[in-house]
PDB file of C-alpha atoms in Angstrom:
ATOM      1  CA  UNK A  82     -17.826 190.435  17.483  1.00 37.00           C
ATOM      2  CA  UNK A  83     -16.420 191.681  20.781  1.00 39.00           C
ATOM      3  CA  UNK A  84     -14.834 194.920  21.853  1.00 42.00           C
ATOM      4  CA  UNK A  85     -12.203 195.309  24.578  1.00 44.00           C
ATOM      5  CA  UNK A  86     -11.957 198.063  27.183  1.00 45.00           C
ATOM      6  CA  UNK A  87      -9.138 198.184  29.641  1.00 42.00           C
ATOM      7  CA  UNK A  88      -9.672 199.265  33.249  1.00 42.00           C
ATOM      8  CA  UNK A  89      -6.474 199.028  35.148  1.00 43.00           C
ATOM      9  CA  UNK A  90      -5.331 195.454  34.674  1.00 35.00           C
ATOM     10  CA  UNK A  91      -8.814 194.004  34.025  1.00 38.00           C
ATOM     11  CA  UNK A  92     -10.363 193.423  30.626  1.00 38.00           C
ATOM     12  CA  UNK A  93     -14.040 194.069  29.913  1.00 43.00           C
ATOM     13  CA  UNK A  94     -15.546 192.133  27.013  1.00 43.00           C
ATOM     14  CA  UNK A  95     -18.982 193.046  25.706  1.00 48.00           C
ATOM     15  CA  UNK A  96     -20.806 191.834  22.647  1.00 55.00           C
ATOM     16  CA  UNK A  97     -21.040 194.881  20.391  1.00 65.00           C
ATOM     17  CA  UNK A  98     -24.377 193.751  18.965  1.00 70.00           C
ATOM     18  CA  UNK A  99     -26.054 193.454  22.354  1.00 75.00           C
ATOM     19  CA  UNK A 100     -24.289 196.587  23.590  1.00 74.00           C
ATOM     20  CA  UNK A 101     -25.466 198.626  20.604  1.00 81.00           C
ATOM     21  CA  UNK A 102     -29.021 197.339  21.010  1.00 83.00           C
ATOM     22  CA  UNK A 103     -28.953 198.150  24.720  1.00 81.00           C
ATOM     23  CA  UNK A 104     -27.576 201.638  24.080  1.00 83.00           C
ATOM     24  CA  UNK A 105     -30.269 202.235  21.455  1.00 87.00           C
ATOM     25  CA  UNK A 106     -32.985 201.089  23.885  1.00 87.00           C
ATOM     26  CA  UNK A 107     -31.521 203.286  26.622  1.00 86.00           C
ATOM     27  CA  UNK A 108     -31.482 206.321  24.336  1.00 89.00           C
ATOM     28  CA  UNK A 109     -35.060 205.685  23.171  1.00 90.00           C
ATOM     29  CA  UNK A 110     -36.318 205.257  26.733  1.00 88.00           C
ATOM     30  CA  UNK A 111     -34.435 208.369  27.881  1.00 90.00           C
ATOM     31  CA  UNK A 112     -35.992 210.368  25.041  1.00 92.00           C
ATOM     32  CA  UNK A 113     -39.486 209.164  25.981  1.00 90.00           C
ATOM     33  CA  UNK A 114     -38.757 209.920  29.644  1.00 90.00           C
ATOM     34  CA  UNK A 115     -37.706 213.498  28.828  1.00 92.00           C
ATOM     35  CA  UNK A 116     -40.838 213.933  26.681  1.00 92.00           C
ATOM     36  CA  UNK A 117     -43.030 212.785  29.579  1.00 91.00           C
ATOM     37  CA  UNK A 118     -41.205 215.186  31.919  1.00 93.00           C
ATOM     38  CA  UNK A 119     -41.862 218.059  29.498  1.00 94.00           C
ATOM     39  CA  UNK A 120     -45.507 217.050  29.313  1.00 93.00           C
ATOM     40  CA  UNK A 121     -45.769 217.087  33.130  1.00 94.00           C
ATOM     41  CA  UNK A 122     -44.125 220.516  33.222  1.00 95.00           C
ATOM     42  CA  UNK A 123     -46.515 221.829  30.582  1.00 95.00           C
ATOM     43  CA  UNK A 124     -49.496 220.457  32.514  1.00 95.00           C
ATOM     44  CA  UNK A 125     -48.277 222.145  35.696  1.00 95.00           C
ATOM     45  CA  UNK A 126     -48.100 225.440  33.832  1.00 97.00           C
ATOM     46  CA  UNK A 127     -51.615 224.973  32.395  1.00 96.00           C
ATOM     47  CA  UNK A 128     -52.923 224.035  35.824  1.00 96.00           C
ATOM     48  CA  UNK A 129     -51.514 227.259  37.248  1.00 97.00           C
ATOM     49  CA  UNK A 130     -53.178 229.274  34.494  1.00 97.00           C
ATOM     50  CA  UNK A 131     -56.531 227.544  35.074  1.00 97.00           C
ATOM     51  CA  UNK A 132     -56.303 228.115  38.826  1.00 97.00           C
ATOM     52  CA  UNK A 133     -55.606 231.806  38.253  1.00 98.00           C
ATOM     53  CA  UNK A 134     -58.573 232.076  35.876  1.00 97.00           C
ATOM     54  CA  UNK A 135     -60.785 230.169  38.314  1.00 97.00           C
ATOM     55  CA  UNK A 136     -59.818 232.480  41.160  1.00 98.00           C
ATOM     56  CA  UNK A 137     -60.518 235.567  39.037  1.00 97.00           C
ATOM     57  CA  UNK A 138     -63.888 234.278  37.875  1.00 97.00           C
ATOM     58  CA  UNK A 139     -64.950 233.216  41.377  1.00 97.00           C
ATOM     59  CA  UNK A 140     -64.055 236.704  42.624  1.00 97.00           C
ATOM     60  CA  UNK A 141     -66.142 238.270  39.829  1.00 95.00           C
ATOM     61  CA  UNK A 142     -69.033 235.955  40.688  1.00 95.00           C
ATOM     62  CA  UNK A 143     -68.866 236.994  44.352  1.00 95.00           C
ATOM     63  CA  UNK A 144     -68.853 240.661  43.341  1.00 94.00           C
ATOM     64  CA  UNK A 145     -71.826 240.160  41.033  1.00 93.00           C
ATOM     65  CA  UNK A 146     -73.805 238.554  43.853  1.00 92.00           C
ATOM     66  CA  UNK A 147     -73.112 241.575  46.075  1.00 93.00           C
ATOM     67  CA  UNK A 148     -74.601 243.991  43.542  1.00 92.00           C
ATOM     68  CA  UNK A 149     -78.121 245.297  43.939  1.00 88.00           C
ATOM     69  CA  UNK A 150     -80.821 244.675  41.328  1.00 84.00           C
ATOM     70  CA  UNK A 151     -80.494 248.239  40.037  1.00 87.00           C
ATOM     71  CA  UNK A 152     -76.728 248.009  39.413  1.00 91.00           C
ATOM     72  CA  UNK A 153     -75.429 248.696  35.913  1.00 92.00           C
ATOM     73  CA  UNK A 154     -73.005 246.101  34.554  1.00 93.00           C
ATOM     74  CA  UNK A 155     -70.724 246.588  31.591  1.00 94.00           C
ATOM     75  CA  UNK A 156     -68.804 243.992  29.630  1.00 92.00           C
ATOM     76  CA  UNK A 157     -65.639 244.830  27.734  1.00 92.00           C
ATOM     77  CA  UNK A 158     -65.889 243.636  24.135  1.00 93.00           C
ATOM     78  CA  UNK A 159     -62.772 244.656  22.268  1.00 95.00           C
ATOM     79  CA  UNK A 160     -62.264 248.382  22.903  1.00 95.00           C
ATOM     80  CA  UNK A 161     -65.960 248.985  23.739  1.00 96.00           C
ATOM     81  CA  UNK A 162     -67.887 248.687  27.010  1.00 95.00           C
ATOM     82  CA  UNK A 163     -71.317 247.174  26.390  1.00 95.00           C
ATOM     83  CA  UNK A 164     -74.095 247.205  28.972  1.00 95.00           C
ATOM     84  CA  UNK A 165     -75.194 243.744  30.103  1.00 94.00           C
ATOM     85  CA  UNK A 166     -78.009 242.380  32.220  1.00 93.00           C
ATOM     86  CA  UNK A 167     -76.954 241.200  35.663  1.00 93.00           C
ATOM     87  CA  UNK A 168     -78.522 237.758  35.182  1.00 92.00           C
ATOM     88  CA  UNK A 169     -76.701 237.319  31.859  1.00 94.00           C
ATOM     89  CA  UNK A 170     -73.376 238.412  33.347  1.00 94.00           C
ATOM     90  CA  UNK A 171     -73.812 236.069  36.321  1.00 94.00           C
ATOM     91  CA  UNK A 172     -74.793 233.200  34.037  1.00 96.00           C
ATOM     92  CA  UNK A 173     -71.751 233.769  31.793  1.00 96.00           C
ATOM     93  CA  UNK A 174     -69.340 233.821  34.740  1.00 96.00           C
ATOM     94  CA  UNK A 175     -70.930 230.693  36.275  1.00 97.00           C
ATOM     95  CA  UNK A 176     -70.515 228.891  32.937  1.00 98.00           C
ATOM     96  CA  UNK A 177     -66.856 229.948  32.807  1.00 97.00           C
ATOM     97  CA  UNK A 178     -66.296 228.642  36.333  1.00 98.00           C
ATOM     98  CA  UNK A 179     -67.917 225.309  35.368  1.00 98.00           C
ATOM     99  CA  UNK A 180     -65.782 225.100  32.225  1.00 98.00           C
ATOM    100  CA  UNK A 181     -62.561 225.845  34.104  1.00 98.00           C
ATOM    101  CA  UNK A 182     -63.420 223.263  36.785  1.00 97.00           C
ATOM    102  CA  UNK A 183     -64.056 220.709  34.036  1.00 97.00           C
ATOM    103  CA  UNK A 184     -60.713 221.506  32.419  1.00 97.00           C
ATOM    104  CA  UNK A 185     -58.956 221.177  35.768  1.00 97.00           C
ATOM    105  CA  UNK A 186     -60.534 217.734  36.317  1.00 97.00           C
ATOM    106  CA  UNK A 187     -59.580 216.634  32.805  1.00 97.00           C
ATOM    107  CA  UNK A 188     -56.044 217.935  33.312  1.00 96.00           C
ATOM    108  CA  UNK A 189     -55.770 216.141  36.670  1.00 96.00           C
ATOM    109  CA  UNK A 190     -56.726 212.826  35.034  1.00 96.00           C
ATOM    110  CA  UNK A 191     -54.205 213.346  32.247  1.00 95.00           C
ATOM    111  CA  UNK A 192     -51.579 214.380  34.802  1.00 95.00           C
ATOM    112  CA  UNK A 193     -52.055 211.172  36.818  1.00 95.00           C
ATOM    113  CA  UNK A 194     -51.818 209.053  33.662  1.00 94.00           C
ATOM    114  CA  UNK A 195     -48.642 210.843  32.599  1.00 93.00           C
ATOM    115  CA  UNK A 196     -47.154 210.458  36.083  1.00 94.00           C
ATOM    116  CA  UNK A 197     -47.763 206.690  35.894  1.00 94.00           C
ATOM    117  CA  UNK A 198     -46.136 206.643  32.463  1.00 90.00           C
ATOM    118  CA  UNK A 199     -43.187 208.612  33.842  1.00 92.00           C
ATOM    119  CA  UNK A 200     -42.752 206.172  36.734  1.00 93.00           C
ATOM    120  CA  UNK A 201     -42.828 203.234  34.317  1.00 91.00           C
ATOM    121  CA  UNK A 202     -40.223 204.919  32.121  1.00 90.00           C
ATOM    122  CA  UNK A 203     -38.056 205.664  35.168  1.00 92.00           C
ATOM    123  CA  UNK A 204     -38.147 201.989  36.232  1.00 93.00           C
ATOM    124  CA  UNK A 205     -37.418 200.816  32.697  1.00 90.00           C
ATOM    125  CA  UNK A 206     -34.463 203.216  32.444  1.00 90.00           C
ATOM    126  CA  UNK A 207     -33.078 201.971  35.740  1.00 90.00           C
ATOM    127  CA  UNK A 208     -33.407 198.350  34.571  1.00 90.00           C
ATOM    128  CA  UNK A 209     -31.658 199.138  31.299  1.00 86.00           C
ATOM    129  CA  UNK A 210     -28.886 200.997  33.117  1.00 86.00           C
ATOM    130  CA  UNK A 211     -28.417 198.017  35.438  1.00 87.00           C
ATOM    131  CA  UNK A 212     -28.225 195.708  32.407  1.00 84.00           C
ATOM    132  CA  UNK A 213     -25.642 197.985  30.818  1.00 80.00           C
ATOM    133  CA  UNK A 214     -23.578 197.994  34.009  1.00 82.00           C
ATOM    134  CA  UNK A 215     -23.718 194.205  34.222  1.00 82.00           C
ATOM    135  CA  UNK A 216     -22.615 193.878  30.592  1.00 77.00           C
ATOM    136  CA  UNK A 217     -19.741 196.276  31.132  1.00 75.00           C
ATOM    137  CA  UNK A 218     -18.478 194.615  34.313  1.00 74.00           C
ATOM    138  CA  UNK A 219     -14.904 193.394  33.910  1.00 66.00           C
ATOM    139  CA  UNK A 220     -14.530 189.651  33.565  1.00 61.00           C
ATOM    140  CA  UNK A 221     -12.476 187.947  36.254  1.00 57.00           C
TER     141      UNK A 221
END
């Protein structure tokens, strides 16, 4: 089965079966490409949040190290301030910094993998678009 499209005086003949399959592949690849782009965007947002948290926690850690041994430290738990030992507070903040750094490393690995996937999808989309253009070229 063939379908005709007129462009000026030239006729373009394309097999509807191959055209439909190509269009379906193009749509599927485009959908996967957009999903990968959304994933990259989401990771960028998470990365920003982690960097903000890391900066805050590193600042707290620096402040804790400046305190004298006799300083009183309070931790906010819900609506209540609870007194906390300096060594415990420092330990908790150090653990948070380690956790955030670990999450940033994990996110960076995932980001690189997703970027590779996105590049592959981009190339595949370009190939499919080129195929579609070649199929739709007017016959001479």
